[in-house]
Amino acid sequence: MPAGALTSPADATGAAPVVDLPARQVLTPSLLATGTPTGPPGTVVAAVRLDDPAVAALLAPGTHVDLVAARPEGGAGDTVARRALVLPAPVPSPGGGDGLLPGGDDGGAPVLVAVTPEEAVRIAAASASARLVAVVVP
């Protein structure tokens, strides 16, 4: 048993896995996220609403994506973030209520990604005038 392994289901209550977990995986705190999402040092967390909500639903925490801004007028897209790390979505509070992210009817939940501060600015600017697309990268 690894040092720090969780020994009771109650220890994982309210937490979300940060990566896909195989069956019978021994849980340790580093595999779970609780509270406010955070990224690796030097990154910030950006909420990204992708053009296709079905794609957003397929992105698992721990996946790396390039975020591309596709302009309505066509042409080549602009890569606004490279190897953005998909983070776990916040765990909703019991009974609903106000959470970390605002709700809306515009096509699914946003994806949380860890990016550089400069990429976060580019993502915000692009989201005002372009459709954002995620491309899974190694």
XYZ file of C-alpha atoms in Angstrom:
138
model
C 0.000 0.000 0.000
C 1.535 3.374 -0.986
C 2.302 5.886 1.737
C -0.621 8.261 2.178
C -3.132 5.923 0.499
C -6.750 6.691 1.312
C -8.187 4.052 3.602
C -11.854 5.028 3.725
C -14.390 6.026 1.049
C -15.131 9.088 3.175
C -11.580 10.311 2.487
C -12.508 10.765 -1.203
C -15.954 12.299 -0.689
C -16.314 15.523 -2.662
C -13.156 14.915 -4.698
C -12.760 14.377 -8.438
C -10.060 12.289 -10.124
C -7.396 14.315 -11.932
C -6.718 11.473 -14.410
C -8.604 8.417 -15.653
C -8.348 5.761 -12.957
C -8.263 2.039 -13.698
C -10.442 -0.311 -11.678
C -9.003 -1.169 -8.264
C -6.543 1.753 -8.339
C -5.241 2.572 -4.868
C -6.182 6.210 -4.266
C -3.711 8.764 -2.995
C -4.341 12.491 -2.484
C -2.287 13.335 -5.598
C -4.850 11.511 -7.777
C -7.772 13.611 -6.527
C -8.750 17.255 -6.729
C -10.866 19.074 -4.203
C -11.901 22.689 -3.874
C -10.593 25.323 -6.241
C -8.904 23.924 -9.346
C -5.221 24.703 -9.711
C -2.638 23.978 -12.371
C 1.087 23.361 -12.279
C 3.357 26.171 -11.037
C 3.562 29.079 -13.483
C 0.093 28.462 -14.898
C -3.337 29.953 -14.389
C -6.718 28.277 -14.770
C -8.899 29.369 -17.682
C -12.479 28.300 -18.333
C -12.923 27.591 -22.041
C -16.260 27.075 -23.764
C -15.503 24.953 -26.822
C -17.444 25.237 -30.070
C -18.626 21.616 -29.806
C -19.922 20.643 -26.339
C -19.644 16.947 -27.279
C -15.879 17.333 -27.688
C -15.658 19.086 -24.328
C -17.423 16.135 -22.700
C -14.786 13.750 -24.104
C -11.777 15.570 -22.639
C -10.564 13.805 -19.515
C -8.511 15.516 -16.820
C -4.817 15.115 -17.563
C -5.293 15.389 -21.346
C -3.182 17.976 -23.180
C -4.811 20.034 -25.931
C -3.905 22.800 -28.318
C -6.650 25.433 -28.401
C -7.318 26.847 -31.845
C -9.448 29.908 -32.619
C -11.431 29.315 -35.820
C -12.619 32.605 -37.317
C -16.170 32.829 -38.746
C -14.815 34.260 -42.014
C -12.730 31.115 -42.541
C -9.049 30.742 -43.246
C -6.373 29.235 -41.072
C -7.095 29.117 -37.371
C -4.865 30.727 -34.777
C -3.380 28.547 -32.035
C -4.027 30.474 -28.823
C -2.660 27.869 -26.370
C -0.312 24.900 -26.750
C -0.415 21.775 -24.580
C -3.056 23.214 -22.273
C -3.639 20.762 -19.428
C -7.288 19.761 -18.957
C -8.202 19.994 -15.271
C -11.026 18.331 -13.357
C -14.256 20.273 -13.301
C -15.221 21.600 -9.890
C -17.321 19.210 -7.853
C -20.827 20.710 -7.655
C -21.992 21.560 -4.181
C -24.845 19.412 -2.872
C -28.206 20.965 -3.659
C -26.851 23.164 -6.468
C -26.523 26.850 -5.753
C -23.848 29.212 -6.894
C -20.650 27.488 -7.903
C -17.297 28.465 -9.293
C -18.601 28.806 -12.839
C -21.774 30.539 -14.002
C -24.442 28.417 -15.607
C -25.909 29.020 -19.000
C -27.830 27.544 -21.878
C -25.130 28.111 -24.448
C -23.934 24.596 -25.017
C -22.491 22.713 -22.106
C -20.057 23.267 -19.324
C -16.757 24.989 -19.923
C -13.534 23.016 -19.830
C -10.970 24.114 -17.249
C -7.404 24.248 -18.544
C -4.047 25.212 -17.052
C -2.249 27.643 -19.365
C 0.350 30.391 -19.135
C -0.948 33.842 -18.179
C -0.212 35.031 -21.741
C -2.220 32.163 -23.233
C -5.128 32.966 -20.907
C -5.226 36.496 -22.338
C -5.195 35.117 -25.908
C -7.977 32.659 -25.046
C -10.126 35.434 -23.587
C -9.586 37.672 -26.619
C -10.276 34.874 -29.105
C -13.425 33.704 -27.341
C -15.057 37.064 -28.075
C -14.774 36.697 -31.854
C -13.937 33.090 -32.751
C -15.007 29.512 -32.167
C -12.563 27.651 -29.922
C -11.593 24.120 -30.910
C -9.514 21.632 -28.896
C -6.970 19.371 -30.591
C -5.648 16.538 -28.412
C -1.844 16.427 -28.434
C 0.705 14.077 -26.818
